[in-house]
Short mmCIF file of C-alpha atoms and ligand atoms in Angstrom, two decimals:
data_model
loop_
_atom_site.label_atom_id
_atom_site.label_comp_id
_atom_site.label_asym_id
_atom_site.label_seq_id
_atom_site.Cartn_x
_atom_site.Cartn_y
_atom_site.Cartn_z
CA MET N 1 15.41 -1.28 -3.22
CA ALA N 2 16.91 -0.53 -6.64
CA ALA N 3 17.56 -3.50 -8.84
CA VAL N 4 21.13 -4.14 -9.84
CA GLY N 5 21.97 -6.48 -12.64
CA GLU N 6 25.31 -7.29 -14.10
CA LEU N 7 26.35 -9.26 -17.06
CA ALA N 8 29.91 -10.17 -16.32
CA ALA N 9 31.99 -12.45 -18.36
CA ALA N 10 34.10 -14.59 -16.05
CA GLY N 11 36.09 -16.11 -18.85
CA GLY N 12 33.03 -15.34 -21.02
CA ASP N 13 31.11 -18.33 -19.74
CA THR N 14 29.27 -17.05 -16.69
CA VAL N 15 26.52 -14.54 -16.02
CA VAL N 16 26.41 -12.77 -12.69
CA VAL N 17 23.06 -12.09 -11.12
CA ARG N 18 23.64 -9.52 -8.43
CA LEU N 19 21.05 -8.57 -5.84
CA PRO N 20 21.46 -5.08 -4.41
CA PRO N 21 24.07 -5.43 -1.65
CA LEU N 22 22.79 -5.35 1.92
CA SER N 23 22.92 -1.81 3.20
CA GLU N 24 24.93 -1.21 6.36
CA GLU N 25 22.35 1.47 7.18
CA ASP N 26 19.68 -1.22 7.39
CA PRO N 27 19.09 -1.86 11.14
CA LEU N 28 18.76 -5.56 10.25
CA PHE N 29 22.08 -5.61 8.36
CA GLN N 30 23.95 -7.78 10.88
CA ASP N 31 21.12 -10.30 11.23
CA LYS N 32 20.61 -10.60 7.50
CA LYS N 33 24.34 -11.00 6.94
CA ARG N 34 24.51 -13.68 9.63
CA ILE N 35 21.64 -15.64 8.04
CA LEU N 36 23.13 -15.36 4.54
CA ASP N 37 26.55 -16.49 5.83
CA SER N 38 25.13 -19.35 7.87
CA ARG N 39 23.28 -20.63 4.82
CA ASN N 40 26.17 -20.09 2.48
CA LEU N 41 24.08 -17.65 0.44
CA SER N 42 25.29 -14.56 -1.33
CA CYS N 43 23.77 -11.49 -3.00
CA LEU N 44 25.88 -12.39 -6.00
CA CYS N 45 25.23 -15.55 -7.95
CA GLN N 46 27.38 -16.77 -10.84
CA VAL N 47 25.50 -18.90 -13.34
CA PRO N 48 27.55 -20.79 -15.97
CA ILE N 49 25.95 -20.21 -19.36
CA SER N 50 26.28 -23.91 -20.11
CA CYS N 51 24.49 -24.84 -16.87
CA SER N 52 21.96 -27.69 -17.12
CA THR N 53 18.35 -26.71 -16.47
CA ALA N 54 18.34 -28.69 -13.21
CA ASP N 55 21.47 -26.89 -11.96
CA THR N 56 20.11 -23.53 -13.10
CA PHE N 57 16.98 -24.15 -11.02
CA LYS N 58 19.14 -25.06 -8.01
CA LEU N 59 20.99 -21.75 -8.37
CA LEU N 60 17.67 -19.97 -8.79
CA ASP N 61 16.44 -21.46 -5.50
CA GLU N 62 19.53 -20.02 -3.82
CA MET N 63 18.93 -16.61 -5.42
CA ILE N 64 15.34 -16.63 -4.23
CA GLU N 65 16.44 -17.65 -0.75
CA ALA N 66 18.96 -14.80 -0.66
CA ALA N 67 16.38 -12.33 -2.00
CA ARG N 68 13.91 -13.36 0.72
CA VAL N 69 16.52 -12.66 3.40
CA ALA N 70 17.57 -9.38 1.78
CA GLN N 71 13.92 -8.20 1.60
CA MET N 72 13.04 -9.34 5.12
CA ASP N 73 11.46 -6.89 7.51
CA GLU N 74 11.76 -6.82 11.29
CA LEU N 75 8.77 -9.08 11.88
CA GLU N 76 9.78 -11.64 9.29
CA LEU N 77 13.21 -11.74 10.87
CA TYR N 78 11.74 -12.17 14.35
CA PHE N 79 9.65 -15.17 13.31
CA TYR N 80 12.36 -16.64 11.07
CA GLY N 81 13.56 -20.10 12.03
CA ASP N 82 16.94 -21.55 11.13
CA ASP N 83 15.18 -24.36 9.31
CA ASP N 84 12.87 -22.03 7.34
CA PHE N 85 13.15 -22.58 3.62
CA ARG N 86 9.62 -21.51 2.76
CA PRO N 87 8.24 -18.16 1.64
CA LEU N 88 8.25 -15.80 4.60
CA SER N 89 5.07 -13.95 3.70
CA ALA N 90 3.04 -13.30 0.57
CA ARG N 91 4.51 -9.83 0.39
CA ASN N 92 8.11 -10.95 0.88
CA GLU N 93 7.71 -13.64 -1.77
CA LEU N 94 6.22 -11.21 -4.28
CA GLU N 95 8.93 -8.66 -3.56
CA SER N 96 11.71 -11.26 -3.86
CA LEU N 97 10.50 -12.79 -7.12
CA ASN N 98 9.74 -9.39 -8.66
CA LEU N 99 13.15 -8.06 -7.66
CA LEU N 100 14.87 -10.97 -9.39
CA LEU N 101 12.63 -10.58 -12.43
CA LYS N 102 13.57 -6.92 -12.71
CA ILE N 103 17.28 -7.78 -12.47
CA LEU N 104 16.94 -10.45 -15.15
CA ASN N 105 15.01 -8.10 -17.44
CA THR N 106 17.84 -5.58 -17.12
CA LEU N 107 20.45 -8.27 -17.85
CA LEU N 108 18.54 -9.48 -20.90
CA LEU N 109 18.71 -6.00 -22.45
CA THR N 110 22.49 -6.23 -22.86
CA ALA N 111 23.13 -9.99 -22.90
CA ASN N 112 24.83 -11.71 -25.80
CA ASP N 113 23.14 -14.69 -27.43
CA ALA N 114 25.09 -17.24 -25.37
CA ALA N 115 24.04 -15.66 -22.07
CA LYS N 116 20.46 -15.08 -23.18
CA GLY N 117 19.72 -18.82 -23.05
CA VAL N 118 20.35 -19.25 -19.35
CA LEU N 119 18.85 -15.86 -18.51
CA HIS N 120 15.63 -16.83 -20.28
CA VAL N 121 15.48 -20.09 -18.31
CA LEU N 122 15.77 -18.13 -15.05
CA HIS N 123 13.34 -15.44 -16.19
CA ASP N 124 10.67 -17.88 -17.39
CA GLU N 125 10.92 -19.97 -14.23
CA ILE N 126 10.39 -16.91 -12.04
CA LEU N 127 7.37 -15.91 -14.12
CA LEU N 128 6.04 -19.44 -13.74
CA ARG N 129 6.47 -19.28 -9.98
CA LEU N 130 4.74 -15.91 -9.80
CA ARG N 131 1.89 -17.24 -11.93
CA SER N 132 1.48 -20.32 -9.77
CA LEU N 133 1.54 -18.57 -6.37
CA GLU N 134 -1.69 -19.53 -4.72
CA LEU N 135 -2.68 -16.27 -3.16
CA GLU N 136 -6.42 -16.13 -2.97
CA ASP N 137 -8.19 -13.01 -1.82
CA ASN N 138 -11.33 -12.95 -3.84
CA GLY N 139 -13.97 -10.68 -2.45
CA GLN N 140 -17.45 -11.73 -3.49
CA MET N 141 -18.53 -9.46 -6.33
CA VAL N 142 -22.12 -8.43 -5.77
CA THR N 143 -22.93 -6.42 -8.86
CA GLN N 144 -20.97 -4.80 -11.61
CA THR N 145 -21.55 -1.55 -9.77
CA GLN N 146 -24.14 0.08 -7.51
CA ASN N 147 -24.10 3.65 -8.68
CA GLN N 148 -23.47 3.20 -12.38
CA ASP N 149 -23.92 6.86 -13.43
CA MET N 150 -21.47 8.20 -10.89
CA GLU N 151 -18.82 5.62 -11.68
CA ASP N 152 -19.29 6.05 -15.43
CA SER N 153 -18.79 9.80 -15.02
CA LEU N 154 -15.62 9.19 -13.02
CA LEU N 155 -14.19 6.85 -15.67
CA LYS N 156 -15.13 9.32 -18.44
CA TRP N 157 -13.51 12.12 -16.45
CA GLY N 158 -10.41 9.94 -16.15
CA GLU N 159 -10.37 9.19 -19.88
CA LYS N 160 -10.64 12.91 -20.65
CA HIS N 161 -7.69 13.58 -18.35
CA GLY N 162 -5.49 10.89 -19.87
CA VAL N 163 -6.07 7.99 -17.45
CA LYS N 164 -5.44 4.60 -19.06
CA THR N 165 -6.92 1.54 -17.42
CA LYS N 166 -7.42 -2.17 -17.90
CA LEU N 167 -9.67 -2.27 -14.86
CA GLN N 168 -13.39 -1.78 -14.34
CA ILE N 169 -15.28 -0.64 -11.27
CA ALA N 170 -17.37 -3.27 -9.46
CA PHE N 171 -19.11 -3.61 -6.09
CA PHE N 172 -17.97 -6.14 -3.47
CA GLU N 173 -19.67 -7.50 -0.41
CA GLY N 174 -18.29 -5.73 2.66
CA ALA N 175 -15.76 -3.63 0.77
CA GLY N 176 -17.81 -1.14 -1.27
CA ARG N 177 -16.37 -0.52 -4.68
CA GLY N 178 -13.26 -2.19 -5.98
CA MET N 179 -11.64 -2.76 -9.36
CA VAL N 180 -11.66 -5.90 -11.50
CA ALA N 181 -9.43 -6.77 -14.42
CA SER N 182 -11.24 -6.29 -17.73
CA GLU N 183 -8.80 -8.68 -19.43
CA ASN N 184 -6.23 -11.25 -18.31
CA LEU N 185 -3.32 -9.30 -16.85
CA ASP N 186 0.14 -10.78 -16.39
CA VAL N 187 3.15 -9.90 -14.24
CA GLY N 188 4.55 -6.54 -15.37
CA ASP N 189 1.37 -5.42 -17.19
CA ILE N 190 0.26 -1.90 -16.35
CA ALA N 191 -3.25 -2.14 -14.96
CA LEU N 192 -3.69 1.59 -14.47
CA GLU N 193 -1.81 4.71 -15.48
CA ILE N 194 -2.67 8.11 -14.03
CA PRO N 195 -1.18 11.32 -15.42
CA GLU N 196 0.49 13.43 -12.76
CA SER N 197 -1.84 16.30 -13.69
CA ALA N 198 -4.82 14.22 -12.46
CA ILE N 199 -3.27 13.65 -9.02
CA ILE N 200 -4.37 15.77 -6.06
CA SER N 201 -1.20 16.83 -4.28
CA GLU N 202 0.26 19.86 -2.54
CA GLU N 203 1.54 21.07 -5.91
CA LEU N 204 -2.05 22.15 -6.70
CA LEU N 205 -2.13 24.33 -3.65
CA CYS N 206 0.52 26.90 -4.42
CA GLN N 207 -1.78 29.24 -6.35
CA SER N 208 -4.76 28.88 -4.02
CA ASP N 209 -5.98 31.75 -1.82
CA MET N 210 -5.88 29.39 1.13
CA PHE N 211 -2.20 28.54 0.67
CA ILE N 212 -1.27 32.21 0.27
CA ALA N 213 -3.28 33.18 3.37
CA LEU N 214 -1.80 30.44 5.57
CA LYS N 215 1.76 30.59 4.24
CA GLY N 216 3.05 32.82 7.01
CA LEU N 217 1.45 30.87 9.87
CA ASP N 218 3.61 28.69 12.04
CA ASN N 219 2.42 25.26 13.12
CA ILE N 220 0.37 24.53 9.99
CA THR N 221 2.00 21.93 7.80
CA THR N 222 1.43 21.76 4.05
CA GLU N 223 -0.39 18.47 4.62
CA THR N 224 -2.84 20.19 6.96
CA VAL N 225 -3.43 22.97 4.41
CA LEU N 226 -4.08 20.29 1.79
CA LEU N 227 -6.61 18.61 4.05
CA LEU N 228 -8.34 21.97 4.70
CA TRP N 229 -8.27 22.75 0.99
CA SER N 230 -9.94 19.41 0.19
CA ILE N 231 -12.85 20.27 2.52
CA ASN N 232 -13.58 23.33 0.42
CA GLU N 233 -13.08 21.50 -2.86
CA ARG N 234 -15.51 18.74 -1.88
CA TYR N 235 -18.32 21.28 -1.62
CA SER N 236 -17.22 23.66 -4.39
CA PRO N 237 -19.23 23.49 -7.64
CA SER N 238 -16.26 24.91 -9.56
CA SER N 239 -13.66 22.39 -8.37
CA ASN N 240 -11.53 20.81 -11.12
CA PHE N 241 -11.98 17.56 -9.19
CA LYS N 242 -15.76 17.93 -8.73
CA ILE N 243 -16.50 14.52 -10.28
CA TYR N 244 -13.88 12.82 -8.12
CA PHE N 245 -15.30 14.33 -4.93
CA GLU N 246 -18.89 13.58 -5.98
CA ALA N 247 -17.99 9.93 -6.55
CA LEU N 248 -16.57 9.50 -3.04
CA PRO N 249 -18.67 7.57 -0.52
CA ALA N 250 -20.89 9.77 1.69
CA ASN N 251 -19.29 8.12 4.76
CA PHE N 252 -16.01 6.29 5.17
CA ASN N 253 -16.99 4.31 8.28
CA THR N 254 -13.45 4.15 9.60
CA GLY N 255 -12.87 3.54 13.29
CA LEU N 256 -12.49 7.32 13.70
CA SER N 257 -16.24 7.76 13.23
CA PHE N 258 -17.46 4.61 15.02
CA GLY N 259 -20.66 5.33 16.93
CA ILE N 260 -21.16 4.95 20.68
CA ASP N 261 -22.40 1.34 20.38
CA ALA N 262 -19.37 0.12 18.44
CA LEU N 263 -17.04 1.92 20.81
CA ALA N 264 -18.79 0.52 23.87
CA ALA N 265 -18.40 -2.97 22.43
CA LEU N 266 -14.67 -2.43 22.04
CA GLU N 267 -14.07 -1.00 25.48
CA GLY N 268 -11.12 -2.68 27.21
CA THR N 269 -9.34 -3.65 24.00
CA LEU N 270 -6.10 -2.21 22.66
CA LEU N 271 -8.05 -1.12 19.61
CA PHE N 272 -10.34 1.00 21.79
CA ASP N 273 -7.30 2.83 23.18
CA GLU N 274 -5.87 3.37 19.72
CA LEU N 275 -9.19 4.72 18.44
CA MET N 276 -9.69 7.07 21.37
CA GLN N 277 -6.17 8.44 21.11
CA ALA N 278 -6.53 9.06 17.37
CA ARG N 279 -9.90 10.80 17.83
CA GLN N 280 -8.61 12.96 20.68
CA HIS N 281 -5.61 13.96 18.63
CA LEU N 282 -7.81 15.03 15.71
CA ARG N 283 -10.26 16.89 17.94
CA GLN N 284 -7.36 18.77 19.52
CA GLN N 285 -6.02 19.66 16.10
CA TYR N 286 -9.48 20.92 15.02
CA ASP N 287 -9.86 23.02 18.17
CA GLU N 288 -6.47 24.63 17.58
CA LEU N 289 -7.54 25.69 14.07
CA PHE N 290 -11.20 26.55 14.53
CA PRO N 291 -12.92 28.93 15.01
CA MET N 292 -9.59 30.86 14.74
CA LEU N 293 -9.30 30.45 10.96
CA CYS N 294 -12.98 31.31 10.37
CA ILE N 295 -12.54 34.52 12.37
CA ASN N 296 -9.24 35.54 10.78
CA PHE N 297 -10.05 34.51 7.19
CA PRO N 298 -13.87 34.58 6.92
CA ASP N 299 -13.85 34.66 3.09
CA ILE N 300 -11.78 31.49 2.88
CA PHE N 301 -12.99 29.47 5.87
CA LYS N 302 -16.80 29.52 6.01
CA GLN N 303 -18.14 28.45 9.36
CA ASP N 304 -20.82 26.21 7.89
CA VAL N 305 -18.21 24.34 5.79
CA TYR N 306 -15.43 23.96 8.38
CA THR N 307 -17.47 22.06 10.95
CA TRP N 308 -16.02 19.29 13.14
CA ASP N 309 -18.02 16.70 11.17
CA ASN N 310 -16.61 17.88 7.83
CA PHE N 311 -13.11 18.05 9.30
CA LEU N 312 -13.39 14.47 10.59
CA LEU N 313 -14.77 13.30 7.23
CA ALA N 314 -11.80 14.91 5.46
CA CYS N 315 -9.39 13.20 7.89
CA GLU N 316 -11.05 9.87 7.12
CA LEU N 317 -10.78 10.58 3.39
CA TRP N 318 -7.07 11.28 3.63
CA TYR N 319 -6.34 8.37 5.96
CA SER N 320 -8.28 5.81 3.94
CA ASN N 321 -7.69 7.01 0.37
CA SER N 322 -4.35 8.78 0.17
CA MET N 323 -1.08 7.31 -1.11
CA MET N 324 2.53 8.42 -0.70
CA VAL N 325 3.97 9.29 -4.09
CA VAL N 326 7.28 10.65 -5.35
CA LEU N 327 6.26 13.29 -7.90
CA SER N 328 8.30 14.10 -11.00
CA SER N 329 9.79 17.02 -9.03
CA GLY N 330 11.37 14.36 -6.77
CA LYS N 331 9.17 15.38 -3.84
CA LEU N 332 7.64 12.62 -1.71
CA THR N 333 4.13 13.71 -0.83
CA THR N 334 0.73 12.45 0.26
CA CYS N 335 -1.75 12.42 -2.63
CA LEU N 336 -5.32 11.57 -3.51
CA ILE N 337 -5.39 9.67 -6.78
CA PRO N 338 -8.71 9.58 -8.63
CA ILE N 339 -9.68 6.08 -9.88
CA ALA N 340 -6.62 4.44 -8.24
CA GLY N 341 -8.38 5.31 -4.99
CA LEU N 342 -10.92 2.60 -5.86
CA LEU N 343 -8.42 -0.22 -5.43
CA ASN N 344 -9.00 -2.29 -2.30
CA HIS N 345 -6.28 -3.71 -0.06
CA SER N 346 -5.02 -7.25 0.32
CA VAL N 347 -2.17 -8.87 2.27
CA SER N 348 -1.36 -10.69 -0.97
CA PRO N 349 -1.84 -7.86 -3.45
CA HIS N 350 -1.44 -7.76 -7.22
CA ILE N 351 0.05 -4.27 -7.13
CA LEU N 352 2.93 -3.74 -4.72
CA ASN N 353 5.19 -1.03 -6.09
CA TYR N 354 3.48 2.08 -7.33
CA GLY N 355 4.90 5.04 -5.51
CA GLN N 356 6.92 6.90 -8.13
CA VAL N 357 5.82 9.09 -11.04
CA ASP N 358 7.62 8.05 -14.22
CA LYS N 359 9.56 11.15 -15.20
CA ALA N 360 9.52 10.27 -18.93
CA THR N 361 5.74 9.89 -19.20
CA LYS N 362 4.82 12.13 -16.23
CA SER N 363 2.42 9.44 -15.08
CA LEU N 364 1.98 7.08 -12.16
CA LYS N 365 1.92 3.47 -13.30
CA PHE N 366 0.32 0.62 -11.37
CA SER N 367 1.95 -2.53 -12.71
CA LEU N 368 1.24 -6.07 -11.61
CA SER N 369 3.54 -8.08 -9.34
CA ARG N 370 1.39 -11.15 -9.90
CA PRO N 371 -1.20 -12.04 -12.54
CA CYS N 372 -4.86 -11.06 -12.30
CA LYS N 373 -7.39 -12.91 -14.45
CA ALA N 374 -10.19 -11.12 -16.30
CA GLY N 375 -13.08 -10.56 -13.88
CA GLU N 376 -10.94 -11.01 -10.74
CA GLN N 377 -10.63 -8.22 -8.22
CA CYS N 378 -7.28 -6.47 -8.52
CA PHE N 379 -5.83 -5.61 -5.12
CA LEU N 380 -3.29 -3.06 -3.99
CA SER N 381 -1.14 -3.12 -0.87
CA TYR N 382 -1.88 -0.23 1.50
CA GLY N 383 1.24 -1.16 3.46
CA LYS N 384 2.28 -3.45 6.28
CA HIS N 385 -0.54 -2.60 8.65
CA PRO N 386 -1.91 -4.62 11.59
CA GLY N 387 -5.67 -5.12 11.86
CA SER N 388 -6.03 -2.41 14.52
CA HIS N 389 -4.54 0.18 12.16
CA LEU N 390 -6.73 -0.98 9.27
CA VAL N 391 -9.86 -0.74 11.44
CA THR N 392 -8.93 2.67 12.85
CA PHE N 393 -7.91 4.37 9.64
CA TYR N 394 -9.65 2.32 6.94
CA GLY N 395 -12.60 0.68 8.70
CA PHE N 396 -12.04 -2.96 7.71
CA LEU N 397 -10.12 -6.14 8.44
CA PRO N 398 -8.57 -7.88 5.45
CA ARG N 399 -9.37 -11.47 4.50
CA GLY N 400 -6.67 -14.04 5.05
CA ASP N 401 -4.02 -14.16 7.76
CA ASN N 402 -2.46 -10.77 8.23
CA PRO N 403 1.21 -11.26 9.17
CA TYR N 404 1.26 -7.77 10.67
CA ASP N 405 -1.27 -8.67 13.38
CA VAL N 406 1.23 -8.82 16.18
CA ILE N 407 1.23 -7.97 19.83
CA PRO N 408 4.30 -6.58 21.61
CA LEU N 409 5.83 -8.77 24.32
CA ASP N 410 7.61 -7.52 27.42
CA ASP N 411 10.92 -8.89 26.17
CA GLY N 412 10.84 -6.53 23.18
CA GLY N 413 9.62 -9.22 20.77
CA TRP N 414 6.22 -9.91 19.27
CA ALA N 415 3.64 -12.64 19.13
CA GLY N 416 1.68 -12.99 15.95
CA PRO N 417 0.33 -15.40 13.37
CA HIS N 418 3.58 -17.35 13.07
CA ASN N 419 3.90 -17.68 16.82
CA THR N 420 1.44 -19.54 18.99
CA ILE N 421 2.35 -18.08 22.37
CA VAL N 422 -0.82 -17.66 24.39
CA LEU N 423 -1.56 -14.01 24.93
CA ALA N 424 -5.19 -13.94 25.93
CA LYS N 425 -4.39 -12.48 29.33
CA ARG N 426 -2.60 -9.53 27.77
CA ILE N 427 -5.51 -8.21 25.76
CA LEU N 428 -9.25 -8.22 26.19
CA ILE N 429 -10.65 -9.01 22.83
CA HIS N 430 -14.20 -8.45 21.78
CA PRO N 431 -15.59 -11.33 19.67
CA TRP N 432 -15.91 -8.88 16.80
CA MET N 433 -12.11 -8.58 16.73
CA LYS N 434 -11.63 -12.34 16.94
CA LYS N 435 -10.42 -12.57 13.39
CA MET N 436 -7.56 -10.22 14.08
CA VAL N 437 -6.07 -12.22 16.88
CA HIS N 438 -7.42 -15.75 16.64
CA LEU N 439 -4.07 -17.05 15.53
CA CYS N 440 -2.45 -15.81 18.71
CA LEU N 441 -4.86 -17.55 21.03
C1 SAM I 501 -8.98 3.51 -1.07
S1 SAM I 501 -10.60 3.11 -0.66
C2 SAM I 501 -10.97 1.79 -1.76
C3 SAM I 501 -12.29 2.00 -2.48
C4 SAM I 501 -13.51 1.85 -1.60
N1 SAM I 501 -13.85 0.44 -1.44
C5 SAM I 501 -14.69 2.61 -2.18
O1 SAM I 501 -15.77 2.03 -2.31
O2 SAM I 501 -14.52 3.81 -2.46
C6 SAM I 501 -10.31 2.35 0.88
C7 SAM I 501 -11.54 1.82 1.56
O3 SAM I 501 -12.01 0.65 0.90
C8 SAM I 501 -12.44 -0.33 1.82
N2 SAM I 501 -11.55 -1.49 1.69
C9 SAM I 501 -10.34 -1.55 1.11
N3 SAM I 501 -9.84 -2.79 1.11
C10 SAM I 501 -10.76 -3.57 1.72
C11 SAM I 501 -10.82 -4.95 2.05
N4 SAM I 501 -9.84 -5.79 1.74
N5 SAM I 501 -11.92 -5.40 2.68
C12 SAM I 501 -12.93 -4.56 3.03
N6 SAM I 501 -12.93 -3.24 2.74
C13 SAM I 501 -11.86 -2.73 2.10
C14 SAM I 501 -12.34 0.31 3.20
O4 SAM I 501 -13.57 0.90 3.46
C15 SAM I 501 -11.28 1.38 2.97
O5 SAM I 501 -11.40 2.46 3.87
#
């Protein structure tokens, strides 16, 4: 949602803080409008420049309340109660406070001295609230790193290619590598900046033999070509991204490659069905492409490289490590991003908004939506995923209550962490998955 700020002089003594208006295209438009109306809230708040601090804070509470409603997603709306005046979720709260902060920063750029006073009060209070959010998700750091040489090479490679970072690589119990802040980082600080030229995206493909060979074929999407290209690159000694590929884990251990024992233990659960469907889909896709491509293009697709195991490994790499990014060309595309790919996920992340290459600097910036102290793990949001999706495509369950762990009900609604309806009879849950659903039981 783009931030909209406006410094309007209503008789010269008022500043207007304007949230982006609700979009009528939003499927939740009517519900959000109804909630705003019923609470006497508006996306537009007029703050008298002579307002007392206490009154300014009251208006700020209303702005935050309106921002929470405006930023609400379908699940937050479903579990929303008429007497709810609390943060709806860690993500919603971070989004709401950061949206207001962005609007106030824009207003401050053009404000006159009289207006600056009240704007600073609002701005500083939001920063204070962001700094005091108690959102713990500290993985236990085991060592600085396990494979120092490999990670050092990756960071040096990054430096050579223009990567700027205030993060270091460390190893965490149960999560592999992650990144920790090397200094105290505050809201708005850029923790990591990756030049567009260091991003692996379909734009690299255009000149490749593989792209040219497959261009005329129907039924092969650019994303599939990129996945196939990455299989070759991973094993090619002359790849420009050799160090990146070498630094990847040997196995991703996502649900897609769970062994027989793990699958047997999950039999009867919804997760088992999701895993089996995803694996079958990938196997079918592989069988449609191979051995056909090896026969038709033997110089490009070597049989010993394009095995089912390597194909599955590449799928796991793309599922667990890729990010959607809008490139400077304006194209939204799936990318692998060296070094940024080391950031682990949290339901209360430090980095929320990172999906757009800055056209001026031609770089992708990862700025903080909440502070991260030196030595703390810095988390990213991989998106609003339930546990089953995270296990299937990433191979882990996040710490803390995941608000996206919900189960569909027959009436079209959901049961989840905010709702204590008993659902045990609807799903057979293996003890291993207890964490995902314990709040529903
Ligand atoms: C983008 S990579 C992050 C870097 C990865 N930890 C590594 O060592 O290369 C995503 C993978 O990290 C792990 N991961 C990410 N967030 C996690 C979390 N909160 N808890 C446990 N594992 C996590 C999962 O294995 C996931 O598939």
